[in-house]
Coordinates of C-alpha atoms and ligand atoms in Angstrom, one line a residue:
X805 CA 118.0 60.3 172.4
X806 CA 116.1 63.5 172.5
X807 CA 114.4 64.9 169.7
X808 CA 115.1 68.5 169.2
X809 CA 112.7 70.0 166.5
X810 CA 113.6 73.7 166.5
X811 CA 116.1 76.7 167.9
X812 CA 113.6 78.7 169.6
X813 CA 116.2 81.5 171.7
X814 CA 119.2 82.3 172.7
X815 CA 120.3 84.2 176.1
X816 CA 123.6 86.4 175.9
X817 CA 124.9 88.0 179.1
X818 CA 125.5 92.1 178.9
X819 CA 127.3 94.6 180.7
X820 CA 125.1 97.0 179.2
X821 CA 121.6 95.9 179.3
X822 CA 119.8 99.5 177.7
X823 CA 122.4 99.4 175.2
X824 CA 121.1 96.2 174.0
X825 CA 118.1 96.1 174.4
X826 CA 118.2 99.4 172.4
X827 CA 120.0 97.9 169.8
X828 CA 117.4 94.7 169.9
X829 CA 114.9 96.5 169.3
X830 CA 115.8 99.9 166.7
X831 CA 117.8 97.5 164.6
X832 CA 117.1 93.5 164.6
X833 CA 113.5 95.3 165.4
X834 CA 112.5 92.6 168.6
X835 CA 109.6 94.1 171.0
X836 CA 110.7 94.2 174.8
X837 CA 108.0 91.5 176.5
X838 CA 109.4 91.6 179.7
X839 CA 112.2 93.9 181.5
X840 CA 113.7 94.6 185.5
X841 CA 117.0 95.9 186.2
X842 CA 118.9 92.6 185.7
X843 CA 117.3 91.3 182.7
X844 CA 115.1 91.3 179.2
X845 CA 113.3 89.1 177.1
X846 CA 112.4 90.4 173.5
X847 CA 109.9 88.5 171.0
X848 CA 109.7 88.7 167.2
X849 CA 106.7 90.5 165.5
X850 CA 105.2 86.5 165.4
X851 CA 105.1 87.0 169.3
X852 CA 107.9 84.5 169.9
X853 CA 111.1 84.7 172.0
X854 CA 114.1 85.4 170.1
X855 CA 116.6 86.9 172.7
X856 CA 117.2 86.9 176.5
X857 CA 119.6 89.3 178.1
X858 CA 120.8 89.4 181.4
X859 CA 123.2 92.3 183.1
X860 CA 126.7 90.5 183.7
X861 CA 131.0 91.2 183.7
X862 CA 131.6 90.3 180.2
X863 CA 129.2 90.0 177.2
X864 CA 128.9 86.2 176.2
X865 CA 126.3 84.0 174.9
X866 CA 124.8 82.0 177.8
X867 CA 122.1 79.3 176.7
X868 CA 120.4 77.8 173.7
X869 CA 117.0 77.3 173.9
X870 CA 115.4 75.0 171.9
X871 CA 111.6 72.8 171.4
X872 CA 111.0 69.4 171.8
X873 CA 108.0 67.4 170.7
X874 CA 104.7 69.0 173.3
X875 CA 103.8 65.8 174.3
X876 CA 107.3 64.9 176.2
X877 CA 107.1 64.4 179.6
X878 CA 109.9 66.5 181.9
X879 CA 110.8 63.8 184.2
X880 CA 111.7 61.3 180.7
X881 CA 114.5 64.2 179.4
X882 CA 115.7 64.5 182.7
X883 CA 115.8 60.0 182.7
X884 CA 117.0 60.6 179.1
X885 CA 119.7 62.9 179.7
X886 CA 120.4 61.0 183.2
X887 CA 121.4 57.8 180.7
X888 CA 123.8 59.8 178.6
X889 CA 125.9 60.7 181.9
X890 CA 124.2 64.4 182.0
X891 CA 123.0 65.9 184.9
X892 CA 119.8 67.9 184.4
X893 CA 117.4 69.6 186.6
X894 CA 113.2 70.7 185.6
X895 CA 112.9 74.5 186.0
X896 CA 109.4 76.5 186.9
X897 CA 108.5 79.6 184.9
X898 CA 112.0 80.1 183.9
X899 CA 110.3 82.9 181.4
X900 CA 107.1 84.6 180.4
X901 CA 104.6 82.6 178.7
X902 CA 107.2 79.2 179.8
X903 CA 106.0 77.0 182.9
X904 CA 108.3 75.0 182.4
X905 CA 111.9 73.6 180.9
X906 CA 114.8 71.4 181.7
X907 CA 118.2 72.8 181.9
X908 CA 121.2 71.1 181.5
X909 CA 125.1 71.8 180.1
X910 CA 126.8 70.8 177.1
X911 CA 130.8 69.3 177.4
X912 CA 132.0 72.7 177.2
X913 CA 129.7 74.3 179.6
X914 CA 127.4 76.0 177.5
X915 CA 123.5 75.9 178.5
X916 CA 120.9 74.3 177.1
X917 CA 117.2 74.3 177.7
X918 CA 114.4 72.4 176.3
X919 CA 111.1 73.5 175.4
X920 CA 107.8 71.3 175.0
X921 CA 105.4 72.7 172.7
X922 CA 105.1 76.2 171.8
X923 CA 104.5 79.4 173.5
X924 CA 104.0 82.7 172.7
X925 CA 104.9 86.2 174.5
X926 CA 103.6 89.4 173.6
X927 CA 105.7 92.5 173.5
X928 CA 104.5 95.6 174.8
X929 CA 104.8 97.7 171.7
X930 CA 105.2 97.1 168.2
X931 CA 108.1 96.2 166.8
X932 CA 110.7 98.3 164.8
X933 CA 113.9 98.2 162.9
X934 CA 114.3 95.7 160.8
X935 CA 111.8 93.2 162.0
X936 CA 113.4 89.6 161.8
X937 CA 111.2 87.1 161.0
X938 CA 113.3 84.8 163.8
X939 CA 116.1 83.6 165.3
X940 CA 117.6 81.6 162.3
X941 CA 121.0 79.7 164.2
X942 CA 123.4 80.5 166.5
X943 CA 127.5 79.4 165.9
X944 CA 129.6 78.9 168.5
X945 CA 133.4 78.0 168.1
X946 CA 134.3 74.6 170.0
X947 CA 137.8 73.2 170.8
X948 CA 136.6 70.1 169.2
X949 CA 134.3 70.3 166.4
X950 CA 133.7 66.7 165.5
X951 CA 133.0 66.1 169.3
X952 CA 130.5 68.6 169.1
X953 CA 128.9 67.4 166.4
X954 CA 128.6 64.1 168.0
X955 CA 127.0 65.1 171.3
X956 CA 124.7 67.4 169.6
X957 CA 124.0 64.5 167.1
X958 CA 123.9 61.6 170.0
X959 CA 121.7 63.8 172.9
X960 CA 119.5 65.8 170.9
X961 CA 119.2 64.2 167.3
X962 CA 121.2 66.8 165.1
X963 CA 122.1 65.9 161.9
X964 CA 125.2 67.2 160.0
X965 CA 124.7 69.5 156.7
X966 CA 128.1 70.3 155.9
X967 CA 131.3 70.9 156.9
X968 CA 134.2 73.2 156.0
X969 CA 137.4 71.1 155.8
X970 CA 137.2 69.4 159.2
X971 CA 137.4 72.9 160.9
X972 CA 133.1 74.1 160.9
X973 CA 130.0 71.7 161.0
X974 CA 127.1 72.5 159.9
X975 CA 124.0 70.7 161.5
X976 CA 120.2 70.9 160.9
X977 CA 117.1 70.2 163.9
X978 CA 114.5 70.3 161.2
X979 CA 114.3 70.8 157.6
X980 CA 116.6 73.8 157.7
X981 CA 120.4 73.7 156.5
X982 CA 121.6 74.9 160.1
X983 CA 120.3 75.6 163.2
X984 CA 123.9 75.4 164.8
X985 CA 126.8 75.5 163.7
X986 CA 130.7 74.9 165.7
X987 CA 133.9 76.1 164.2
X988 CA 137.4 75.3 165.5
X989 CA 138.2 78.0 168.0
X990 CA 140.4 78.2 171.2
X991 CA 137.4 77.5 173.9
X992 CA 133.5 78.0 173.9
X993 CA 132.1 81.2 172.9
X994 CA 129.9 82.8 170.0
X995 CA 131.1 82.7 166.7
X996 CA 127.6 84.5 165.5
X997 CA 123.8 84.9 165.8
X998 CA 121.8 84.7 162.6
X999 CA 118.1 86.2 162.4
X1000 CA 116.2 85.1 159.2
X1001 CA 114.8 87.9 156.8
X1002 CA 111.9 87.0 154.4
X1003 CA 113.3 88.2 151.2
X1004 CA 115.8 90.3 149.1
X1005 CA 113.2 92.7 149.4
X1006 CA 113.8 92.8 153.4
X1007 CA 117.4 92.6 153.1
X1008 CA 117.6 95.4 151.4
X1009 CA 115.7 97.4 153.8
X1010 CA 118.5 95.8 156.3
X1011 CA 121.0 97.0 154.4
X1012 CA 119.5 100.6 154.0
X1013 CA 118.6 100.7 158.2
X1014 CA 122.2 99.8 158.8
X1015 CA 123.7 102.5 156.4
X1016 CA 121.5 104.9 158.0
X1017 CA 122.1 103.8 161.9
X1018 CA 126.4 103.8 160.6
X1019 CA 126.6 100.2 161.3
X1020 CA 129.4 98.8 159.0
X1021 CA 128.2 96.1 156.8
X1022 CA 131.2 93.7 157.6
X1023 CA 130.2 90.9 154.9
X1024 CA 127.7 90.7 152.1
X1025 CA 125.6 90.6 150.7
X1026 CA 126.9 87.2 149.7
X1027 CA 125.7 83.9 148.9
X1028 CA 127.6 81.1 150.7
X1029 CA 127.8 77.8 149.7
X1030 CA 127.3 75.5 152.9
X1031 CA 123.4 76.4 153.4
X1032 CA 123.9 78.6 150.2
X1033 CA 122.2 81.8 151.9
X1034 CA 122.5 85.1 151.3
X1035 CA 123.4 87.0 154.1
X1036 CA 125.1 90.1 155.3
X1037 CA 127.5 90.2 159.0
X1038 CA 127.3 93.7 161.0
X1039 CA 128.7 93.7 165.3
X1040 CA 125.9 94.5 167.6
X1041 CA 127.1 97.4 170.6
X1042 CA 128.6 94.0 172.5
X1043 CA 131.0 93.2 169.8
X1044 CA 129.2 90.0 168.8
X1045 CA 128.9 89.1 164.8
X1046 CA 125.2 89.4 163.8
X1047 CA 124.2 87.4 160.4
X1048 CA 120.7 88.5 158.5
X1049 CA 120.1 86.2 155.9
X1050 CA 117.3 84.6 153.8
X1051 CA 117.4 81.4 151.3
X1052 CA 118.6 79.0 153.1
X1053 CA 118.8 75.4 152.0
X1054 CA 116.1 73.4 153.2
X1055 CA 116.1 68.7 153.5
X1056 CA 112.6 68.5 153.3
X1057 CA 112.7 65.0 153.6
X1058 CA 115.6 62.9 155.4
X1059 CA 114.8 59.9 153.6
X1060 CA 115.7 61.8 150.3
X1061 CA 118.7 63.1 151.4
X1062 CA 119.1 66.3 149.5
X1063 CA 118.5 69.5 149.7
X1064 CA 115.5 70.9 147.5
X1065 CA 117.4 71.9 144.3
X1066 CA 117.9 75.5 143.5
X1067 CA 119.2 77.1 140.3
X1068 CA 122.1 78.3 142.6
X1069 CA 123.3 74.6 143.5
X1070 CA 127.1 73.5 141.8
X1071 CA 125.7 69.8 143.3
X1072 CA 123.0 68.1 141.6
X1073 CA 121.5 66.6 143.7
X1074 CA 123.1 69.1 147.0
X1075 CA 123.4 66.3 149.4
X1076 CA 125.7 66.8 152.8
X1077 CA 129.4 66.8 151.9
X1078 CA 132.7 68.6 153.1
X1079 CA 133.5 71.6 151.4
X1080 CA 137.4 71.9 150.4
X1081 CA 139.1 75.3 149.1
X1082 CA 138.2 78.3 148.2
X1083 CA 136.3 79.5 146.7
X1084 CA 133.6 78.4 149.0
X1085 CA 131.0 81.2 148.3
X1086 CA 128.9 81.3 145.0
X1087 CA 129.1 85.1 144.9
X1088 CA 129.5 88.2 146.7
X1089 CA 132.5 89.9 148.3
X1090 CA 135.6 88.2 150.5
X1091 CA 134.7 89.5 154.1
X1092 CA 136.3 92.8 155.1
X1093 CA 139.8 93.2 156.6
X1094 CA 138.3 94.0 159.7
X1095 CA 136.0 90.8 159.7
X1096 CA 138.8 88.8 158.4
X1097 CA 141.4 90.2 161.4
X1098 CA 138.7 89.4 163.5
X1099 CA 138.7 85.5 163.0
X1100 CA 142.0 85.0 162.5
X1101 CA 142.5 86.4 166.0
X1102 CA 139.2 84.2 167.1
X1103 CA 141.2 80.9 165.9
Ligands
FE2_447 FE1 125.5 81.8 159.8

């Protein structure tokens, strides 16, 4: 097994490269580190990757990225992953500040790349907009959530947080609630990409930036109850859902098995557990008609 200890990016495919990146950087407020004709790479004000883009047919997210321990050795992941039946291959400089990564598919096609160690990547100017700390989690929808969970849980050491009725796992990396998540959806594609604000302080900001760019504030402010944190949902130019959020539930320590209380918390102790019924959330709006239209035709 292979010891994933953060999400680090995520790589969505564009037909409109400029818009994005545009959007990337006046609004999640990324700083362009590197850009050609065919693709982007964009870095948080801490100098890290957050998002790759790459000119394509049909908007999609790509590949995960995530970090393993830096003292792995390339050729053992590739041995690793070779054991579990999955073919794998080492790639050189596959991006700035990277030398290199191994590459490999999950059982529904969908990227993933591994990481050793950290690395950092400059942008060229400072950042704007709203200035995300990071790329928080990504959520996909799966044919077959509880097989997701299991190969993300067997190959790469995920644990599960939650799930919704047996339709949407939840599953942690490191001490946060979620770093993916899979819902129950006709065939692999994003569900949403969530960025992590520091504060209400900074989602309010978020909330004022949108209202002032016209972006419709689809959901939230709300606090949810898997992961119990507050976030808001807007589209980004590609029609993908974008979550902001902050406060969200943290297992310090595994061997505990809880998440560090909080006044918010129905659970005392909050361990992992399915959530039945509505409601879910612990306040805040339903989601809009138009949010709600949109998943039911998603599912
Ligand atoms: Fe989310």
């Amino acid at each position: 097994m292979i010891k994933v200890k953060r999400i680090r990016h995520v790589t969505f495919v564009t037909p409109d490269i400029d818009r994005q990146i545009d959007y990337y950087q006046t609004v999640v407020g990324l700083g362009v580190v590197t850009r050609d004709a065919s693709r982007a790479s964009l870095a948080t004000d801490s100098d890290e990757l957050a998002v790759v883009l790459q000119r394509g047919d049909q908007a999609a997210c790509r590949r995960l990225t995530f970090e393993v321990a830096p003292d792995l050795d390339f050729a053992d992941l590739v041995a690793t992953l070779s054991r579990a039946g999955i073919a794998a291959e080492i790639q050189s400089d596959p991006l700035p500040g990277v030398s290199r990564s191994v590459l490999f598919r999950d059982f529904e096609e969908m990227e993933i790349e591994l990481l050793a160690g950290p690395t950092f990547a400059v942008a060229e100017q400072p950042v704007g907009g709203i200035a995300a700390d990071r790329l928080g989690h990504i959520a996909l929808y799966t044919q077959d959530p509880l097989k997701a969970s299991k190969f993300y849980g067997d190959v790469l050491n995920f644990r599960v947080s939650d799930w919704i009725e047996d339709a949407f796992v939840f599953m942690r990396c490191g001490f946060d609630h979620h770093s993916v998540n899979f819902a129950r959806g006709p065939g692999r594609r994003l569900h949403h990409a969530a960025f992590e604000l520091r504060d209400a302080s900074h989602m309010h900001r978020a909330c004022d930036l949108l209202g002032r760019k016209k972006m419709q504030i689809l959901w939230g402010p709300v606090r949810h109850g898997p992961g119990h944190n507050v976030a808001i949902y807007h589209r980004d130019p590609d029609g993908h859902l974008i979550e902001l959020f902050f406060d969200l539930d943290q297992m310090i320590d595994e061997e505990l098995g809880y998440f560090e209380p909080r006044p918010w918390h129905r659970d005392r102790p909050q361990r992992p557990k399915v959530w039945v019924g509505l409601p879910r959330d612990i306040w805040g709006p339903v989601p809009s008609a138009e949010l709600a239209e949109f998943k039911r035709k998603a599912t």
